[in-house]
CSV table of C-alpha atoms and ligand atoms in Angstrom, one decimal:
chain,number,residue,atom,x,y,z
A,36,MET,CA,186.7,141.4,115.3
A,37,THR,CA,184.7,142.2,118.5
A,38,THR,CA,181.2,143.2,118.1
A,39,VAL,CA,180.5,146.7,119.0
A,40,ARG,CA,178.4,147.1,122.2
A,41,THR,CA,177.2,150.3,123.4
A,42,ARG,CA,174.8,151.2,126.3
A,43,ILE,CA,172.9,153.8,128.0
A,44,ALA,CA,173.1,153.7,131.9
A,45,PRO,CA,170.4,156.0,133.3
A,46,SER,CA,169.8,156.5,137.0
A,47,PRO,CA,166.1,156.2,137.8
A,48,THR,CA,165.8,159.2,140.0
A,49,GLY,CA,163.4,161.6,138.2
A,50,ASP,CA,161.4,162.2,135.2
A,51,PRO,CA,162.8,160.6,131.9
A,52,HIS,CA,165.0,163.3,130.7
A,53,VAL,CA,165.4,164.3,127.2
A,54,GLY,CA,169.2,164.1,127.8
A,55,THR,CA,168.9,160.5,128.4
A,56,ALA,CA,167.1,159.9,125.2
A,57,TYR,CA,169.6,162.1,123.3
A,58,ILE,CA,172.5,159.9,124.5
A,59,ALA,CA,170.6,156.7,123.9
A,60,LEU,CA,169.8,157.6,120.5
A,61,PHE,CA,173.5,158.3,119.7
A,62,ASN,CA,174.4,155.1,121.4
A,63,LEU,CA,171.9,153.1,119.4
A,64,CYS,CA,172.8,154.6,116.0
A,65,PHE,CA,176.5,153.9,116.7
A,66,ALA,CA,175.8,150.3,117.7
A,67,ARG,CA,173.3,149.6,114.7
A,68,GLN,CA,175.7,151.3,112.2
A,69,HIS,CA,178.3,148.7,113.2
A,70,GLY,CA,175.8,145.8,113.4
A,71,GLY,CA,176.4,145.7,117.0
A,72,GLN,CA,174.3,145.6,120.3
A,73,PHE,CA,172.7,148.3,122.4
A,74,ILE,CA,172.1,147.7,126.0
A,75,LEU,CA,170.1,149.4,128.7
A,76,ARG,CA,171.4,149.2,132.3
A,77,ILE,CA,169.8,150.8,135.3
A,78,GLU,CA,172.2,152.5,137.6
A,79,ASP,CA,170.2,152.5,140.8
A,80,THR,CA,172.6,152.4,143.6
A,81,ASP,CA,171.4,155.6,145.1
A,82,GLN,CA,168.8,153.8,147.0
A,83,VAL,CA,167.3,156.9,148.5
A,84,ARG,CA,166.6,158.6,145.2
A,85,SER,CA,166.0,155.6,142.8
A,86,THR,CA,162.4,154.4,142.3
A,87,ARG,CA,160.7,151.6,140.3
A,88,GLU,CA,158.2,154.1,138.8
A,89,SER,CA,161.0,156.2,137.5
A,90,GLU,CA,162.7,153.2,136.0
A,91,GLN,CA,159.4,152.2,134.2
A,92,GLN,CA,159.1,155.7,133.0
A,93,ILE,CA,162.5,155.5,131.4
A,94,TYR,CA,161.4,152.3,129.5
A,95,ASP,CA,158.1,153.9,128.5
A,96,ALA,CA,159.6,157.1,127.3
A,97,LEU,CA,162.3,155.5,125.3
A,98,ARG,CA,159.9,153.0,123.7
A,99,TRP,CA,157.5,155.8,122.9
A,100,LEU,CA,160.3,157.4,121.1
A,101,GLY,CA,161.1,154.3,119.0
A,102,ILE,CA,164.2,153.4,120.9
A,103,GLU,CA,164.7,149.7,121.6
A,104,TRP,CA,167.5,147.9,123.4
A,105,ASP,CA,168.9,144.5,122.8
A,106,GLU,CA,169.5,143.7,126.5
A,107,GLY,CA,168.1,145.2,129.7
A,108,PRO,CA,166.4,144.6,132.9
A,109,ASP,CA,163.1,144.3,131.3
A,110,VAL,CA,164.2,142.1,128.3
A,111,GLY,CA,166.9,140.1,129.8
A,112,GLY,CA,170.1,139.0,128.0
A,113,PRO,CA,173.3,137.0,128.7
A,114,HIS,CA,175.0,139.6,130.9
A,115,GLY,CA,172.5,140.3,133.5
A,116,PRO,CA,171.2,141.2,136.0
A,117,TYR,CA,171.1,144.7,134.3
A,118,ARG,CA,170.0,146.5,137.5
A,119,GLN,CA,172.8,147.7,139.6
A,120,SER,CA,170.9,147.0,142.7
A,121,GLU,CA,171.0,143.2,142.0
A,122,ARG,CA,174.6,143.2,141.5
A,123,GLY,CA,175.9,143.9,145.0
A,124,GLU,CA,177.9,140.7,145.3
A,125,ILE,CA,179.8,141.4,142.2
A,126,TYR,CA,181.0,144.7,143.2
A,127,ARG,CA,182.0,143.6,146.6
A,128,LYS,CA,184.3,140.9,145.0
A,129,TYR,CA,185.9,143.6,142.8
A,130,ALA,CA,186.4,146.0,145.6
A,131,ASP,CA,188.1,143.2,147.5
A,132,GLU,CA,190.4,142.6,144.5
A,133,LEU,CA,191.5,146.3,144.6
A,134,LEU,CA,192.1,146.2,148.3
A,135,GLN,CA,194.3,143.1,148.0
A,136,LYS,CA,196.1,144.6,145.0
A,137,GLY,CA,196.8,147.7,147.2
A,138,HIS,CA,194.8,149.9,144.9
A,139,ALA,CA,192.3,150.7,147.4
A,140,PHE,CA,192.0,151.2,151.0
A,141,TYR,CA,189.7,151.5,154.0
A,142,CYS,CA,188.8,154.7,155.5
A,143,PHE,CA,187.0,155.0,158.8
A,144,ALA,CA,186.8,158.8,159.1
A,145,THR,CA,183.3,160.0,160.1
A,146,PRO,CA,181.4,162.4,158.2
A,147,ALA,CA,182.1,165.0,161.1
A,148,GLU,CA,185.8,164.4,161.0
A,149,LEU,CA,185.8,164.9,157.1
A,150,ASP,CA,183.7,168.1,157.6
A,151,GLN,CA,186.4,169.3,160.0
A,152,MET,CA,189.2,168.3,157.6
A,153,ARG,CA,187.5,170.4,154.8
A,154,ALA,CA,186.8,173.4,157.0
A,155,GLU,CA,190.5,173.5,158.2
A,156,GLN,CA,191.7,173.2,154.5
A,157,THR,CA,189.3,176.0,153.4
A,158,ALA,CA,190.6,178.2,156.3
A,159,ARG,CA,194.2,177.6,155.1
A,160,GLY,CA,192.9,178.8,151.6
A,161,GLU,CA,193.4,175.3,150.1
A,162,THR,CA,190.9,173.5,147.9
A,163,PRO,CA,189.1,170.9,150.2
A,164,ARG,CA,189.8,167.4,149.4
A,165,TYR,CA,190.4,164.1,151.0
A,166,ASP,CA,193.8,164.2,152.7
A,167,GLY,CA,194.7,160.6,152.5
A,168,ARG,CA,194.2,159.9,156.3
A,169,GLY,CA,193.1,156.3,155.7
A,170,LEU,CA,196.4,155.4,154.1
A,171,THR,CA,198.2,156.1,157.3
A,172,LEU,CA,196.6,153.3,159.4
A,173,SER,CA,198.6,150.1,159.8
A,174,ALA,CA,197.1,146.7,158.7
A,175,ASP,CA,196.6,145.8,162.3
A,176,GLU,CA,194.7,148.9,163.1
A,177,VAL,CA,192.6,148.5,160.0
A,178,GLN,CA,191.9,144.8,161.2
A,179,ARG,CA,191.0,146.0,164.8
A,180,ARG,CA,188.6,148.7,163.6
A,181,LEU,CA,187.0,146.3,161.2
A,182,SER,CA,186.5,143.6,163.8
A,183,ALA,CA,185.0,146.2,166.1
A,184,GLY,CA,182.4,146.7,163.4
A,185,GLU,CA,183.3,150.3,162.8
A,186,PRO,CA,181.6,151.9,159.7
A,187,TYR,CA,184.0,152.4,156.8
A,188,VAL,CA,184.2,153.2,153.1
A,189,ILE,CA,186.5,151.9,150.5
A,190,ARG,CA,188.5,154.6,148.5
A,191,MET,CA,190.7,154.3,145.5
A,192,LYS,CA,194.2,155.6,145.4
A,193,VAL,CA,195.1,158.2,142.8
A,194,PRO,CA,198.3,159.5,141.8
A,195,SER,CA,199.0,163.0,143.3
A,196,GLU,CA,200.8,164.4,140.3
A,197,GLY,CA,201.3,164.1,136.6
A,198,ILE,CA,198.7,164.3,133.8
A,199,CYS,CA,196.1,161.8,132.8
A,200,GLU,CA,195.6,161.5,129.0
A,201,VAL,CA,191.9,160.8,128.2
A,202,PRO,CA,191.5,159.5,124.7
A,203,ASP,CA,188.1,160.9,123.4
A,204,MET,CA,186.7,160.0,120.1
A,205,LEU,CA,185.7,163.5,119.5
A,206,ARG,CA,188.3,165.6,121.0
A,207,GLY,CA,191.5,163.6,120.6
A,208,THR,CA,193.5,163.5,123.7
A,209,VAL,CA,192.2,165.5,126.7
A,210,GLU,CA,194.9,166.2,129.3
A,211,ILE,CA,193.5,166.4,133.0
A,212,PRO,CA,196.0,166.9,135.9
A,213,TRP,CA,195.9,164.1,138.5
A,214,ASP,CA,196.0,166.6,141.4
A,215,ARG,CA,192.4,167.5,140.6
A,216,MET,CA,191.3,164.1,141.5
A,217,ASP,CA,190.1,163.0,144.9
A,218,MET,CA,190.7,159.7,146.3
A,219,GLN,CA,187.2,158.6,145.2
A,220,VAL,CA,184.9,156.5,147.4
A,221,LEU,CA,184.2,153.2,145.6
A,222,MET,CA,182.1,151.6,148.3
A,223,LYS,CA,179.9,153.5,150.7
A,224,ALA,CA,179.4,152.8,154.3
A,225,ASP,CA,176.0,151.2,153.4
A,226,GLY,CA,178.0,148.5,151.4
A,227,LEU,CA,176.8,149.9,148.1
A,228,PRO,CA,179.3,150.8,145.3
A,229,THR,CA,179.5,154.5,144.0
A,230,TYR,CA,179.0,155.1,140.3
A,231,PHE,CA,182.7,154.8,139.6
A,232,LEU,CA,183.2,151.3,140.7
A,233,ALA,CA,179.8,149.9,139.5
A,234,ASN,CA,180.0,151.6,136.1
A,235,VAL,CA,183.6,150.2,135.2
A,236,VAL,CA,182.8,146.9,136.5
A,237,ASP,CA,179.6,146.5,134.6
A,238,ASP,CA,180.8,148.1,131.4
A,239,HIS,CA,183.7,145.5,131.5
A,240,LEU,CA,181.4,142.5,132.4
A,241,MET,CA,178.8,143.5,129.8
A,242,GLY,CA,181.3,143.6,127.0
A,243,ILE,CA,180.7,147.3,126.4
A,244,THR,CA,183.2,148.5,123.6
A,245,HIS,CA,182.2,152.2,123.1
A,246,VAL,CA,181.0,154.4,125.8
A,247,LEU,CA,179.2,157.5,124.5
A,248,ARG,CA,178.2,159.6,127.5
A,249,GLY,CA,177.5,163.2,128.2
A,250,GLU,CA,180.4,165.6,128.6
A,251,GLU,CA,179.6,166.4,132.2
A,252,TRP,CA,181.4,163.1,133.0
A,253,LEU,CA,184.6,164.1,131.2
A,254,PRO,CA,186.2,165.8,134.3
A,255,SER,CA,185.9,162.5,136.2
A,256,ALA,CA,187.4,160.3,133.4
A,257,PRO,CA,190.7,159.8,134.9
A,258,LYS,CA,189.2,157.9,137.8
A,259,LEU,CA,187.6,155.5,135.4
A,260,ILE,CA,190.8,155.0,133.4
A,261,LYS,CA,192.7,154.3,136.6
A,262,LEU,CA,190.2,151.7,137.5
A,263,TYR,CA,190.5,149.9,134.2
A,264,GLU,CA,194.3,150.0,134.7
A,265,TYR,CA,194.1,148.7,138.3
A,266,PHE,CA,191.9,145.8,137.2
A,267,GLY,CA,194.2,145.2,134.1
A,268,TRP,CA,191.0,145.5,131.7
A,269,GLU,CA,190.9,146.8,128.2
A,270,GLN,CA,189.3,150.3,128.3
A,271,PRO,CA,186.3,150.9,126.0
A,272,GLN,CA,186.5,153.7,123.6
A,273,LEU,CA,185.3,156.8,125.1
A,274,CYS,CA,183.1,159.5,123.5
A,275,TYR,CA,182.0,162.5,125.6
A,276,MET,CA,178.8,164.1,123.9
A,277,PRO,CA,178.2,167.8,123.9
A,278,LEU,CA,175.6,168.6,126.5
A,279,LEU,CA,172.2,170.0,125.5
A,280,ARG,CA,171.7,173.7,126.2
A,281,ASN,CA,168.9,176.0,126.8
A,282,PRO,CA,168.6,178.8,124.1
A,283,ASP,CA,170.6,181.2,126.4
A,284,LYS,CA,173.4,178.7,126.2
A,285,SER,CA,173.1,177.5,129.8
A,286,LYS,CA,173.0,173.7,130.6
A,287,LEU,CA,169.4,172.4,129.8
A,288,SER,CA,167.4,172.6,132.9
A,289,LYS,CA,163.8,172.3,133.9
A,290,ARG,CA,163.8,175.8,135.2
A,291,LYS,CA,164.1,177.2,131.7
A,292,ASN,CA,163.0,174.2,129.5
A,293,PRO,CA,160.8,171.2,130.0
A,294,THR,CA,163.1,168.4,130.1
A,295,SER,CA,160.8,165.5,130.7
A,296,ILE,CA,160.1,163.3,127.6
A,297,THR,CA,156.5,162.7,129.0
A,298,PHE,CA,155.9,166.6,128.6
A,299,TYR,CA,156.6,166.3,125.1
A,300,GLU,CA,154.3,163.4,124.6
A,301,ARG,CA,151.5,165.2,126.5
A,302,MET,CA,152.1,168.3,124.4
A,303,GLY,CA,151.3,166.3,121.3
A,304,PHE,CA,154.8,166.1,119.8
A,305,LEU,CA,155.1,163.2,117.4
A,306,PRO,CA,157.8,160.6,118.7
A,307,GLN,CA,159.4,160.5,115.3
A,308,ALA,CA,159.7,164.3,115.2
A,309,MET,CA,161.2,164.3,118.7
A,310,LEU,CA,163.7,161.7,117.7
A,311,ASN,CA,164.6,163.5,114.6
A,312,TYR,CA,165.1,166.7,116.6
A,313,LEU,CA,167.4,164.9,119.0
A,314,GLY,CA,169.3,163.6,116.2
A,315,ARG,CA,169.9,167.3,115.1
A,316,MET,CA,171.6,168.0,118.4
A,317,GLY,CA,175.2,168.3,117.5
A,318,TRP,CA,174.9,166.2,114.4
A,319,SER,CA,173.7,166.6,110.8
A,320,MET,CA,173.0,164.4,107.9
A,321,PRO,CA,175.6,164.6,105.2
A,322,ASP,CA,173.2,166.7,103.0
A,323,GLU,CA,172.2,168.7,106.0
A,324,ARG,CA,168.5,167.9,105.5
A,325,GLU,CA,166.5,168.6,108.6
A,326,LYS,CA,163.8,166.0,108.5
A,327,PHE,CA,165.0,162.4,108.6
A,328,THR,CA,163.8,159.0,110.3
A,329,LEU,CA,165.8,157.0,112.6
A,330,ALA,CA,166.5,154.3,109.8
A,331,GLU,CA,168.0,157.2,107.6
A,332,MET,CA,169.9,158.5,110.6
A,333,VAL,CA,171.4,155.0,111.2
A,334,GLU,CA,172.2,154.7,107.6
A,335,ASN,CA,174.1,157.8,107.3
A,336,PHE,CA,175.7,157.8,110.9
A,337,ASP,CA,179.1,158.8,111.5
A,338,ILE,CA,180.1,159.9,115.1
A,339,GLN,CA,182.8,162.0,113.7
A,340,ARG,CA,180.0,164.4,112.3
A,341,VAL,CA,179.2,165.3,116.0
A,342,SER,CA,180.2,169.0,116.5
A,343,LEU,CA,181.2,170.1,119.9
A,344,GLY,CA,179.6,173.5,120.1
A,345,GLY,CA,176.7,173.0,122.6
A,346,PRO,CA,173.6,172.1,120.8
A,347,ILE,CA,170.6,174.2,121.6
A,348,PHE,CA,167.4,172.5,122.6
A,349,ASP,CA,165.0,174.9,121.4
A,350,LEU,CA,161.1,174.4,121.8
A,351,GLU,CA,160.3,176.6,118.9
A,352,LYS,CA,162.6,174.8,116.5
A,353,LEU,CA,161.2,171.5,117.7
A,354,SER,CA,157.7,172.7,117.1
A,355,TRP,CA,158.6,173.8,113.6
A,356,LEU,CA,160.1,170.4,112.9
A,357,ASN,CA,157.1,168.6,114.5
A,358,GLY,CA,154.8,170.8,112.1
A,359,GLN,CA,156.7,169.6,109.1
A,360,TRP,CA,156.1,165.9,110.3
A,361,LEU,CA,152.5,166.5,111.0
A,362,ARG,CA,151.8,168.2,107.8
A,363,GLU,CA,153.3,165.4,105.8
A,364,LEU,CA,151.2,162.6,107.3
A,365,SER,CA,148.2,161.4,105.3
A,366,VAL,CA,145.0,163.0,106.7
A,367,GLU,CA,144.0,159.5,107.9
A,368,THR,CA,147.2,159.1,109.8
A,369,PHE,CA,146.9,162.7,111.1
A,370,ALA,CA,143.3,161.9,112.4
A,371,ALA,CA,144.6,158.6,114.0
A,372,GLU,CA,147.4,160.6,115.6
A,373,MET,CA,144.8,163.0,117.2
A,374,GLN,CA,142.8,160.2,118.4
A,375,LYS,CA,145.9,158.4,120.0
A,376,TRP,CA,147.1,161.7,121.6
A,377,ALA,CA,143.9,162.6,123.7
A,378,LEU,CA,140.8,161.6,121.8
A,379,ASN,CA,141.1,158.0,123.1
A,380,PRO,CA,138.6,156.1,125.3
A,381,ASP,CA,141.2,156.0,128.2
A,382,TYR,CA,141.6,159.7,128.5
A,383,LEU,CA,138.0,160.4,127.7
A,384,MET,CA,137.0,158.1,130.5
A,385,LYS,CA,139.1,160.1,133.0
A,386,ILE,CA,137.3,163.3,131.9
A,387,ALA,CA,133.7,162.1,131.5
A,388,PRO,CA,132.8,161.7,135.1
A,389,HIS,CA,133.7,165.2,135.9
A,390,VAL,CA,131.9,166.8,133.0
A,391,GLN,CA,128.6,164.7,132.8
A,392,GLY,CA,126.9,166.3,135.7
A,393,ARG,CA,127.7,169.9,134.5
A,394,VAL,CA,126.3,169.9,131.0
A,395,GLU,CA,122.7,169.9,129.3
A,396,THR,CA,124.0,169.1,125.8
A,397,LEU,CA,127.1,167.3,124.6
A,398,SER,CA,127.9,170.5,122.7
A,399,GLN,CA,128.6,172.1,126.0
A,400,VAL,CA,131.5,169.7,126.7
A,401,ALA,CA,134.1,171.3,124.6
A,402,PRO,CA,133.5,174.8,125.9
A,403,LEU,CA,133.6,173.4,129.4
A,404,ALA,CA,136.4,171.1,129.2
A,405,GLY,CA,138.5,172.2,126.2
A,406,PHE,CA,141.5,172.8,128.4
A,407,PHE,CA,142.1,169.2,128.8
A,408,PHE,CA,142.8,168.9,125.0
A,409,SER,CA,145.5,171.7,125.1
A,410,GLY,CA,149.0,172.1,126.1
A,411,GLY,CA,149.1,175.6,127.4
A,412,VAL,CA,145.9,177.8,127.9
A,413,PRO,CA,145.2,181.5,127.0
A,414,LEU,CA,145.7,183.4,130.3
A,415,ASP,CA,144.2,186.6,131.1
A,416,ALA,CA,146.3,188.4,133.9
A,417,LYS,CA,143.0,190.1,135.2
A,418,LEU,CA,141.6,186.9,136.2
A,419,PHE,CA,144.4,186.4,138.8
A,420,GLU,CA,143.4,189.7,140.6
A,421,HIS,CA,142.9,188.7,144.2
A,422,LYS,CA,140.7,190.3,146.9
A,423,LYS,CA,143.1,189.4,149.7
A,424,LEU,CA,146.5,188.9,148.1
A,425,SER,CA,148.9,191.5,146.4
A,426,ALA,CA,150.1,190.9,142.9
A,427,GLU,CA,153.4,189.9,144.4
A,428,GLN,CA,151.8,187.5,146.8
A,429,VAL,CA,149.8,185.9,143.9
A,430,ARG,CA,153.1,185.2,142.0
A,431,GLN,CA,154.7,183.8,145.2
A,432,VAL,CA,152.0,181.4,145.9
A,433,ILE,CA,151.9,180.0,142.5
A,434,GLN,CA,155.8,179.8,142.4
A,435,LEU,CA,156.1,178.1,145.7
A,436,ILE,CA,153.3,175.6,144.7
A,437,LEU,CA,155.0,174.9,141.5
A,438,TRP,CA,158.3,174.1,143.1
A,439,ARG,CA,156.5,171.9,145.6
A,440,LEU,CA,154.7,170.0,142.8
A,441,GLU,CA,158.0,169.8,140.8
A,442,ALA,CA,159.3,167.6,143.6
A,443,LEU,CA,156.2,165.5,143.9
A,444,ARG,CA,156.7,161.9,142.8
A,445,GLN,CA,153.3,160.3,143.4
A,446,TRP,CA,150.8,162.2,141.2
A,447,ASP,CA,147.3,162.1,142.7
A,448,LYS,CA,144.6,164.4,144.1
A,449,GLU,CA,145.6,163.8,147.7
A,450,GLN,CA,149.3,164.3,147.2
A,451,ILE,CA,148.6,167.5,145.0
A,452,THR,CA,146.3,169.0,147.8
A,453,GLY,CA,149.1,168.1,150.3
A,454,CYS,CA,151.5,170.2,148.3
A,455,ILE,CA,149.2,173.2,148.0
A,456,GLN,CA,148.2,172.8,151.8
A,457,ALA,CA,151.9,172.9,152.9
A,458,VAL,CA,152.6,176.1,151.0
A,459,VAL,CA,149.4,177.9,152.0
A,460,GLU,CA,149.9,177.0,155.6
A,461,HIS,CA,153.4,178.3,155.6
A,462,LEU,CA,152.4,181.5,154.2
A,463,GLU,CA,149.6,181.6,156.9
A,464,LEU,CA,146.9,181.6,154.2
A,465,LYS,CA,143.9,179.4,153.6
A,466,LEU,CA,143.4,176.7,150.9
A,467,ARG,CA,140.5,179.0,149.5
A,468,ASP,CA,143.0,181.8,149.1
A,469,ALA,CA,145.2,179.6,146.7
A,470,MET,CA,142.5,177.6,144.9
A,471,PRO,CA,141.1,180.4,142.6
A,472,LEU,CA,144.7,181.1,141.5
A,473,MET,CA,145.2,177.4,140.6
A,474,PHE,CA,141.8,177.2,138.9
A,475,VAL,CA,142.7,180.2,136.7
A,476,ALA,CA,146.1,178.9,135.8
A,477,ILE,CA,145.1,175.4,135.0
A,478,THR,CA,141.8,175.9,133.1
A,479,GLY,CA,142.3,179.5,131.8
A,480,GLN,CA,138.8,180.2,132.5
A,481,ALA,CA,136.6,181.4,135.5
A,482,SER,CA,134.5,178.2,136.0
A,483,SER,CA,134.8,174.6,134.9
A,484,VAL,CA,135.4,171.2,136.6
A,485,SER,CA,137.2,170.8,139.9
A,486,VAL,CA,140.7,172.1,139.5
A,487,LEU,CA,142.3,169.3,141.7
A,488,ASP,CA,140.6,166.7,139.5
A,489,ALA,CA,141.8,168.6,136.5
A,490,MET,CA,145.4,168.7,137.7
A,491,GLU,CA,145.4,165.0,138.4
A,492,ILE,CA,143.9,164.2,135.0
A,493,LEU,CA,146.3,166.7,133.1
A,494,GLY,CA,149.1,165.2,134.9
A,495,PRO,CA,152.4,166.7,136.1
A,496,ASP,CA,153.9,167.9,132.9
A,497,LEU,CA,151.2,170.0,131.8
A,498,THR,CA,150.0,171.1,135.1
A,499,ARG,CA,153.6,172.5,135.9
A,500,PHE,CA,153.8,173.9,132.4
A,501,ARG,CA,150.6,176.0,133.0
A,502,LEU,CA,151.8,177.2,136.5
A,503,ARG,CA,155.1,178.2,134.9
A,504,GLN,CA,153.1,180.1,132.1
A,505,ALA,CA,150.8,181.8,134.7
A,506,ILE,CA,154.0,183.1,136.5
A,507,GLU,CA,155.1,184.4,133.2
A,508,VAL,CA,151.9,186.2,132.2
A,509,LEU,CA,152.0,187.9,135.7
A,510,GLY,CA,155.5,189.4,135.0
A,511,GLY,CA,157.8,186.5,136.1
A,512,VAL,CA,159.9,186.2,139.0
A,513,SER,CA,162.9,188.7,139.7
A,514,LYS,CA,166.3,187.5,140.7
A,515,LYS,CA,165.8,189.0,144.1
A,516,GLU,CA,162.4,187.5,144.7
A,517,GLY,CA,163.8,184.1,143.3
A,518,LYS,CA,166.5,184.1,146.1
A,519,GLU,CA,164.0,185.1,148.8
A,520,TRP,CA,161.4,182.7,147.9
A,521,GLU,CA,163.8,179.8,147.6
A,522,LYS,CA,164.7,180.4,151.2
A,523,LEU,CA,161.0,180.5,152.2
A,524,PHE,CA,160.5,177.3,150.2
A,525,ALA,CA,163.2,175.6,151.8
A,526,ALA,CA,161.7,176.2,155.2
A,527,ILE,CA,158.3,174.6,154.3
A,528,PRO,CA,158.0,171.3,156.3
B,1407,LIG,N1,174.2,156.6,135.7
B,1407,LIG,C1,174.9,157.7,135.0
B,1407,LIG,C2,174.0,158.8,134.7
B,1407,LIG,O1,172.9,158.6,135.1
B,1407,LIG,C3,175.6,157.1,133.8
B,1407,LIG,C4,176.8,157.9,133.2
B,1407,LIG,C5,177.5,157.0,132.2
B,1407,LIG,O2,177.0,157.0,131.0
B,1407,LIG,O3,178.5,156.6,132.5
B,1407,LIG,O4,174.1,159.6,133.7
């Protein structure tokens, strides 16, 4: 019998997402339950958006949760490299194989030509899709254009009619019509593979037997299945996991729910509780108990117990569960957890330099700097009243700065200042118009240490959380405002 091998294949393009941890957990449980292996592969073929910092954050966040992998970029293994950016040669070879077998073709159409093609299709009332123009080129023509060094992509052929049957471990057979599939680009003009090619080649070469991934990938399954067929490879078992949802049933999004694992760490959730809660997403223990450990989950794991009704990721429910976990710790462990969370020397050393010069006794530290040891802070709308700005402008300034900070990758004082500066300049305001608002939102009080230092120390998750809270306390953003402000925001250089 072949050994079960599962994997998680995150793209390191942003904060480590709870959805990644959720899919990782189920892959881990499935592998462990079958005495198999769980692999971590980094899918960083999007060179513009992928960063090493984000990759490191994924490792740290998963490890914090207690998720360990048997093979991966950082731990090695017999099927490396486990980072797609280091596997370029391999993809090239397999793309060539598809070209040779006639399953793929070169396309030299420029982005402008493709735009025009789509515009014409839309004008005719058709769904825009690639029209197969590359297929009409003769072999000589292709050779001539290749020799001339023209930029090209490699696309896969797909059937134009019929149905693709996707075997899913949870849904049985899902039928997807071929005419919904585009002739997918496999190799981009920059010579890098797309997700489709790299993912199939790697899952095969890494011996993956079961692929548990999010259901947002289900519509594109036919293309993957076709690629396995073209290569003549055995296809892994497929399992499309239900997507996590906000309490209003929409797809989990950071606009409505914090989605970064680091947020939950900074808020003082226990990793065991967090993992427990993720295990409750669409899955339950045979005896329906709410609180369980990873070991208990593995022991009782059965993928068929996953239910397809979109699991709701609800902060209140998670907090309740975390409370259960906290209360059941011994007092000694509880005290140790407090210490580990924010009463540790590293964190205190960040705060101390900003507090030391502002107190006369140590007992003044807590009232002055208590907000460093809190998730949100109690906010009083009155403190946001502004001499110069209207109530609407106040909300607008905070919202635009929040959006700007959401996109910020390097979190330090200078970069944070840059974000605020960019927004105020665009609104034709001064830094000193915005800073008092930031101050109140972040510290919840009228005076304390410098707010820029505070933001840097609190980190991106808690800073953004507090700005979001401030907007809420001030009445939120209406749909109309949201639309207008987004336009305004997009225009900020
Ligand atoms: N790189 C993909 C992602 O970021 C992997 C999806 C898959 O599991 O195939 O979600």
